[in-house]
Coordinates of C-alpha atoms and ligand atoms in Angstrom, one line a residue:
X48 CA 0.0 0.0 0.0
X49 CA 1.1 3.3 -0.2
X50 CA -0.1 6.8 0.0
X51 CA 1.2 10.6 -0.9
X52 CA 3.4 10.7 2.1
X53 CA 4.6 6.9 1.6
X54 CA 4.6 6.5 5.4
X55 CA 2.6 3.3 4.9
X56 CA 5.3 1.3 7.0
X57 CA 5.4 3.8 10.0
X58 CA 5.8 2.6 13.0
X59 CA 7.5 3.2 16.2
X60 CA 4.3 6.0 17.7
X61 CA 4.9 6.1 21.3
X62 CA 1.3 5.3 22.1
X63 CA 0.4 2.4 19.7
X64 CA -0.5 0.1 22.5
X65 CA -2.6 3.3 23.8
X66 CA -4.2 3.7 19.9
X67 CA -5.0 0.3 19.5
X68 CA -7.7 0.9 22.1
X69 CA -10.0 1.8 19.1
X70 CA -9.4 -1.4 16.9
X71 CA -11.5 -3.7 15.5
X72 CA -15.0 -1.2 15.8
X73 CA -17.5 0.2 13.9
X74 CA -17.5 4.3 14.8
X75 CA -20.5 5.7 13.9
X76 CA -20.8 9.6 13.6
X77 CA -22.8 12.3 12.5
X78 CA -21.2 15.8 10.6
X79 CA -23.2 18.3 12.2
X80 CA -23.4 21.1 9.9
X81 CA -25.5 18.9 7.7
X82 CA -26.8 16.1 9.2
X83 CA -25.1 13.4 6.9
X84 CA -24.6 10.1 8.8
X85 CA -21.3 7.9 8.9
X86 CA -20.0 5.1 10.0
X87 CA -15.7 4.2 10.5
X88 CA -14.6 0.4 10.3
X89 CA -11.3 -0.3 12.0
X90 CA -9.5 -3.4 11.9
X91 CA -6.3 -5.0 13.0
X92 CA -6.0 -7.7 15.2
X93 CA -9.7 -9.2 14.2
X94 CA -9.2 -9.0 10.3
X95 CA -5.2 -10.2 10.8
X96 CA -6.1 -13.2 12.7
X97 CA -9.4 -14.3 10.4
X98 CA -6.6 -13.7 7.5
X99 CA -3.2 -14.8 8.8
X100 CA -5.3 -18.0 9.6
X101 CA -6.6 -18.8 6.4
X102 CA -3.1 -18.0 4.6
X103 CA -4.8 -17.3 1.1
X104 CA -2.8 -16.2 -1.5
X105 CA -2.6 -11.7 -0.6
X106 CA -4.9 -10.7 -3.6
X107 CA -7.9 -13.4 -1.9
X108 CA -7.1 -12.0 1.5
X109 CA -7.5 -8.6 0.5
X110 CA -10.9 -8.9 -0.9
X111 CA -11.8 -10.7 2.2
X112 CA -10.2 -8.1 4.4
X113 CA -12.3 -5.7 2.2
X114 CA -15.7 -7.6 2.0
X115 CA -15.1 -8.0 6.2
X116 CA -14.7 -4.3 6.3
X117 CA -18.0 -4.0 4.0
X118 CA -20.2 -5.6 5.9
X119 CA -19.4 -4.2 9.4
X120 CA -20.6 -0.6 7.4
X121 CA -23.7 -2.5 6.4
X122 CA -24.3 -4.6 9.2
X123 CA -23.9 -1.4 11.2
X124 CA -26.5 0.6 9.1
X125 CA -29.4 -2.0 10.2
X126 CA -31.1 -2.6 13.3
X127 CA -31.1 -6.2 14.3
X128 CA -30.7 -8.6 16.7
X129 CA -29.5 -11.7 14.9
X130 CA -27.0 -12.2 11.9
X131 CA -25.9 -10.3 8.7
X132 CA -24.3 -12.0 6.0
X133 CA -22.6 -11.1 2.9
X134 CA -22.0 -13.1 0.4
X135 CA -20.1 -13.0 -3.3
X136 CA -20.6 -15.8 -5.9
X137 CA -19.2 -15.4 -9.4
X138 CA -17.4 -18.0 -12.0
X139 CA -14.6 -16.4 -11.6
X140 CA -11.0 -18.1 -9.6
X141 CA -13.1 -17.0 -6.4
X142 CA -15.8 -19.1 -6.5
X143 CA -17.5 -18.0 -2.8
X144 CA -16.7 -15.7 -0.3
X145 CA -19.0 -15.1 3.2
X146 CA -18.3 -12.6 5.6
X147 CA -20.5 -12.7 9.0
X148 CA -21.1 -10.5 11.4
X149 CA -23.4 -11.0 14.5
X150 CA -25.4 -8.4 16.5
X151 CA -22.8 -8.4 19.0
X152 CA -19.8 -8.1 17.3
X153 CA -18.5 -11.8 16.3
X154 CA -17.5 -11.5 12.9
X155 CA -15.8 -14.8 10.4
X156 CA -15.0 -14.8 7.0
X157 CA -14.0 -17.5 4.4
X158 CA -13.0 -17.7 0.9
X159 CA -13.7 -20.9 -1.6
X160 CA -11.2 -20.5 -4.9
X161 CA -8.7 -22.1 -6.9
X162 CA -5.9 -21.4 -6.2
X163 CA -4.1 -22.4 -9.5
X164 CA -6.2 -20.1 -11.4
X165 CA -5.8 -16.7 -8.7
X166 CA -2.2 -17.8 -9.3
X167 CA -2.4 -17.1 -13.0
X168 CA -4.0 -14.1 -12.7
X169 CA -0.8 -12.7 -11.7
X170 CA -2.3 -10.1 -9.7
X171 CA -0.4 -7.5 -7.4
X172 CA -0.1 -8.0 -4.3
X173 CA 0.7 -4.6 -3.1
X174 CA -2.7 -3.7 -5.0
X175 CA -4.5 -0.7 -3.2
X176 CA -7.8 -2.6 -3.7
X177 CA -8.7 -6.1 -4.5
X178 CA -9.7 -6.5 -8.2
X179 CA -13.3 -8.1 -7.7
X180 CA -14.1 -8.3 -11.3
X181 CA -11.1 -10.1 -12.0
X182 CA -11.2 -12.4 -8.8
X183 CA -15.3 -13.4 -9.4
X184 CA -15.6 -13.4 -12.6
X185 CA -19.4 -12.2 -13.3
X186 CA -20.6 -12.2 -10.1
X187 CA -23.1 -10.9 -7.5
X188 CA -23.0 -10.5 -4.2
X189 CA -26.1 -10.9 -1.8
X190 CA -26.4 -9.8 1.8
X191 CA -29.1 -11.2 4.3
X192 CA -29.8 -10.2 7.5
X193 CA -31.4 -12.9 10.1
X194 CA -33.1 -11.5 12.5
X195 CA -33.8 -13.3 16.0
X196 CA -37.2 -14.3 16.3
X197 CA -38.3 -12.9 12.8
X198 CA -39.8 -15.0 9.9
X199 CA -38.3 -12.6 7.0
X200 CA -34.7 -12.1 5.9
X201 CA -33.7 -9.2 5.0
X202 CA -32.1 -9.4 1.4
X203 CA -29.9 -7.1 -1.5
X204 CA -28.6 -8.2 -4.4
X205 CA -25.7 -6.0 -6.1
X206 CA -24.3 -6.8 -9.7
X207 CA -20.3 -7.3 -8.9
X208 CA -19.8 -5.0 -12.2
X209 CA -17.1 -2.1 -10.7
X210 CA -13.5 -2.5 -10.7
X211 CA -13.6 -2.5 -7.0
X212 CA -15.6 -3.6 -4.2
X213 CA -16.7 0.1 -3.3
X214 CA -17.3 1.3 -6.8
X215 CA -19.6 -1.9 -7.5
X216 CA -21.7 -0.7 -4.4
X217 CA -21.6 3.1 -5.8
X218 CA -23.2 1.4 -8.7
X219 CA -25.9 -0.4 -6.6
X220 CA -26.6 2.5 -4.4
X221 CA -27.3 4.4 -7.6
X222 CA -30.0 1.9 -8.9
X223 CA -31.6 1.1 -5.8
X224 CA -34.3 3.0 -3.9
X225 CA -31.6 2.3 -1.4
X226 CA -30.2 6.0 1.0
X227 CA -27.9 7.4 -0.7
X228 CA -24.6 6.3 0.2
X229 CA -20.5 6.4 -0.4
X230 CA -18.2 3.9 0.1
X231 CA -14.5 3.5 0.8
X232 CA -12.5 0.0 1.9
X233 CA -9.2 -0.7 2.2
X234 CA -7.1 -3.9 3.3
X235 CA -3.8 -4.4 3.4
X236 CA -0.7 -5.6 5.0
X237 CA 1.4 -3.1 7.1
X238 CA 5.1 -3.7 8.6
X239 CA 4.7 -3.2 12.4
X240 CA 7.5 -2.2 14.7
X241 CA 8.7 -6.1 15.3
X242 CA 9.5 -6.2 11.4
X243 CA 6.2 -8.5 11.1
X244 CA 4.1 -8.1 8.7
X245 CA 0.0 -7.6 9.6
X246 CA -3.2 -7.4 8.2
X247 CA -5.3 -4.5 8.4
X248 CA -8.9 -3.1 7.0
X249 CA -11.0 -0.1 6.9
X250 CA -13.9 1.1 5.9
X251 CA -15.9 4.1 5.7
X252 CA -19.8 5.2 4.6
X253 CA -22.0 8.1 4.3
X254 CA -25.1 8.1 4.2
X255 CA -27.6 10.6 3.3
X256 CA -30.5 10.3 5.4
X257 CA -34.2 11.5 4.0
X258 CA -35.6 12.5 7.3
X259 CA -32.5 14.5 8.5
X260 CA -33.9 16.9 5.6
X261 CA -36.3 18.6 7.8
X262 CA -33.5 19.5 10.2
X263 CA -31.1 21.3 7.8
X264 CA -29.7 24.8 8.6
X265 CA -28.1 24.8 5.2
X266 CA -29.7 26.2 2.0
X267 CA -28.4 23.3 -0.5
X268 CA -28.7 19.7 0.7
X269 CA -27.3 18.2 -2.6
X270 CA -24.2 20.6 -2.2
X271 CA -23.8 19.4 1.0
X272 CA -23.8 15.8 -0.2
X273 CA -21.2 16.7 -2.8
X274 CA -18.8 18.5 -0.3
X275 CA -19.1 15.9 2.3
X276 CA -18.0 12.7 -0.4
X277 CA -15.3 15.0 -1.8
X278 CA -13.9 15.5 1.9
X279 CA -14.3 12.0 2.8
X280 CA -12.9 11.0 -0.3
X281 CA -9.6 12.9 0.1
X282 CA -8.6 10.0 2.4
X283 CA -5.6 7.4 1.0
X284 CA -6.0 4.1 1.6
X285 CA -2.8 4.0 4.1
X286 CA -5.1 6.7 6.2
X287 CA -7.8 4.1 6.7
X288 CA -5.4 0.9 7.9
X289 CA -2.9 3.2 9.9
X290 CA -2.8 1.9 12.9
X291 CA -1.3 4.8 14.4
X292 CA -4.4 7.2 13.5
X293 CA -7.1 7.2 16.1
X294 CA -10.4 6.9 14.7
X295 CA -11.7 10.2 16.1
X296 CA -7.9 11.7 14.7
X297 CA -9.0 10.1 11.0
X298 CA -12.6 11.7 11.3
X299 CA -11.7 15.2 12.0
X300 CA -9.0 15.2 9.9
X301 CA -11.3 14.6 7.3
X302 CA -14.8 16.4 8.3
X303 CA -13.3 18.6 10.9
X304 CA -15.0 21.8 8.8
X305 CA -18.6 19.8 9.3
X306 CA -18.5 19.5 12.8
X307 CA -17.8 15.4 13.6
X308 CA -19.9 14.1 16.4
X309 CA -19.3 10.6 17.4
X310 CA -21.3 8.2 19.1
X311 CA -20.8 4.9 21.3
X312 CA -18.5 2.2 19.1
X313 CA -19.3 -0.8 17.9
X314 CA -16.6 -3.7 18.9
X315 CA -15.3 -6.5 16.7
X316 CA -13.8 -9.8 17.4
X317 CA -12.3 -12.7 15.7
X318 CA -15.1 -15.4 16.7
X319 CA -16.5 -18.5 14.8
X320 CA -19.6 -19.5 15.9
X321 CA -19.1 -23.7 15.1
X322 CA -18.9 -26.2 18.0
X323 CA -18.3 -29.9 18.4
X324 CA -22.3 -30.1 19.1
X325 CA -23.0 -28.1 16.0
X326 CA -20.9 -30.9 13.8
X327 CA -22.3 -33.9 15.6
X328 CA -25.8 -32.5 14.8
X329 CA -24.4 -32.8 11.3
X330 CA -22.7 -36.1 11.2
X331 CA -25.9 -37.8 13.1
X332 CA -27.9 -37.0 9.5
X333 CA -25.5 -38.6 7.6
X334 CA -25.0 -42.0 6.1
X335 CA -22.2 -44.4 5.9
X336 CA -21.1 -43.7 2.7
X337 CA -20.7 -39.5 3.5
X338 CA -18.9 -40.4 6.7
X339 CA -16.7 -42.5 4.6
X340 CA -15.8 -39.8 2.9
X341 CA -14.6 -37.3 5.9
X342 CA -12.3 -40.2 7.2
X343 CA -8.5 -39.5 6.9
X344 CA -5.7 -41.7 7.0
X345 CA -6.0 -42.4 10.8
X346 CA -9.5 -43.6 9.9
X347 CA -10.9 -41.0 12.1
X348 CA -13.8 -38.5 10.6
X349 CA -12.5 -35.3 10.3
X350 CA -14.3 -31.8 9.5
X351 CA -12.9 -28.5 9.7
X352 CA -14.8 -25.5 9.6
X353 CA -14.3 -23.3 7.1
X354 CA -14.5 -20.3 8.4
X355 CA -12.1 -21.1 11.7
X356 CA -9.9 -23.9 11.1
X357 CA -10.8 -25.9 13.6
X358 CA -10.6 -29.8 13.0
X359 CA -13.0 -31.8 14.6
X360 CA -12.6 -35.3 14.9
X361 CA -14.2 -38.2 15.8
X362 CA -13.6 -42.3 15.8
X363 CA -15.3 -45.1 15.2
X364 CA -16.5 -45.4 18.6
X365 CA -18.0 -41.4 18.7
X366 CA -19.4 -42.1 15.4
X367 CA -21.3 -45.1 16.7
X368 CA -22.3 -43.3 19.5
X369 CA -23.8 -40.6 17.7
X370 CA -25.9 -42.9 15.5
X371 CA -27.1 -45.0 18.2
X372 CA -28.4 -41.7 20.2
X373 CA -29.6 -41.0 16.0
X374 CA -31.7 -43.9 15.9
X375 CA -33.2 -43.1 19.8
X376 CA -35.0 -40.3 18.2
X377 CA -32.3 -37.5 17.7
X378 CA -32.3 -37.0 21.2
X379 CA -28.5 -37.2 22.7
X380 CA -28.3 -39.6 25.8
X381 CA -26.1 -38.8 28.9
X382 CA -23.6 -41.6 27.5
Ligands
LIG405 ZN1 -15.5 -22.3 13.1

């Protein structure tokens, strides 16, 4: 990555350990001499463990990083108690990717692709943003939100047809009766002060809100609108990963001429949500033949989630037992 200063790799701030206080959250804030809404994704040790975990090849992590910084500014726009997704598809070398977030802040990410075919894309890996079209192929990219207790999920569809992740969702704001909105993400890998090299994302949205119309003390709303995606736009994609820039710093160096007011954060963490009970639940519907198919070498069934890593295996013995309590109804016995 690099910006106009090409202080991408600094490090060394004598109160990083103080900064990184405001990692891994979702800032939401308001600019006050227009009422235009925001919201700041910062990530560092969240979106470097989720990636340094997987190990994809960078230009796969970097669209992850991205789509992870995405949907905490969507998941942070909604109100719900539950789960929201998002979710690319395309033919492309990336055939899937799912980021996750919960209502309180446990967010996973995976990517399904081949890798011999991102190989030959040859892509850089010191790219400033992923290249989506190139990475999915013709693709979409849908986003659900499950809400607890609630029959109907929540669903968008956006044409993956930009040549990066925030100028496809330009183009989907555009066409939808969606709030007008602006994007910017950004996901990279800075060299800290140990000479190790870390992941880090951002994001950052704006949002112009219908019913903060009324409110105005400005003449021109759609002047406003302008002014305030030129200003946030002046930001480099090194600004929004430093990790040596405080959120509040980033805002008002941005939007300190419209008044930034910021409200209660949002915090992240790296956290799957799978469990040995969860897989059992699986295994118990399947049949010989499938559970064949999971055994390795050691002839024990193995599954690993794929958004986590975690391998979880079980013998001949479990397997049995898990049947048996199958056949007793479904219902797991003490033993
Ligand atoms: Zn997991």
């Amino acid at each position: 990555m690099s910006d106009g200063n090409g202080s991408g790799s600094r490090h060394g701030h004598p109160d990083l350990a103080a900064v990184r206080g405001d990692d891994d959250v979702i800032q939401p804030f308001m600019l006050e001499r227009t009422g235009v809404r925001g919201r700041l994704v910062r990530s560092g040790p969240m979106v470097d463990a989720i990636l340094t975990r997987h190990a994809y090849p960078a230009p796969v992590a970097q669209l992850l990083g991205e789509a992870l910084a995405l949907a905490g500014l969507m998941s942070g726009m909604m109100k719900y108690d539950g789960m929201f997704t998002l979710q690319m598809v395309g033919d492309g070398p990336v055939k899937m990717l799912v980021a996750d977030f919960t209502s309180d802040g446990a967010v996973r990410g995976y990517a399904d692709f081949d890798a011999g075919r991102v190989a030959a894309l040859n892509l850089d890996d010191q790219a400033p943003n992923a290249e989506v079209v190139k990475l999915l192929g013709q693709g979409r990219l849908a986003y659900t939100v499950d809400h607890q207790g609630a029959r109907d999920r929540y669903q968008g569809i956006v044409e993956l047809n930009g040549a990066t992740l925030a100028e496809c969702m330009h183009h989907y704001f555009q066409q939808s009766e969606q709030v007008v909105s602006s994007i910017q993400l950004a996901c990279g890998r800075l060299t800290e002060g140990d000479g190790t090299e870390r992941w880090r994302a951002g994001g950052l949205m704006l949002q112009r809100l219908p019913e903060e119309a009324g409110e105005r003390t400005v003449e021109d709303p759609d002047e406003d609108w302008r002014r305030s995606v030129i200003l946030m736009s002046s930001v480099t994609q090194t600004e929004m990963v430093r990790p040596d820039i405080t959120a509040h710093e980033l805002l008002f160096r941005l939007f300190h001429e419209e008044g930034v007011r910021v409200f209660d954060t949002w915090p992240l963490k790296d956290q799957c949500r799978c469990s040995r009970e969860r897989v059992e639940t699986v295994l118990m519907q399947m049949d010989q033949d499938e559970l064949q198919d999971l055994k390795t070498d050691r002839g024990l069934v193995e599954v690993t989630c794929q958004y986590c890593s975690t391998v979880y295996e079980f013998d001949d013995a479990q397997i049995e037992a898990l049947h048996a309590s199958a056949r007793r109804g479904g219902q797991r016995g003490s033993g």
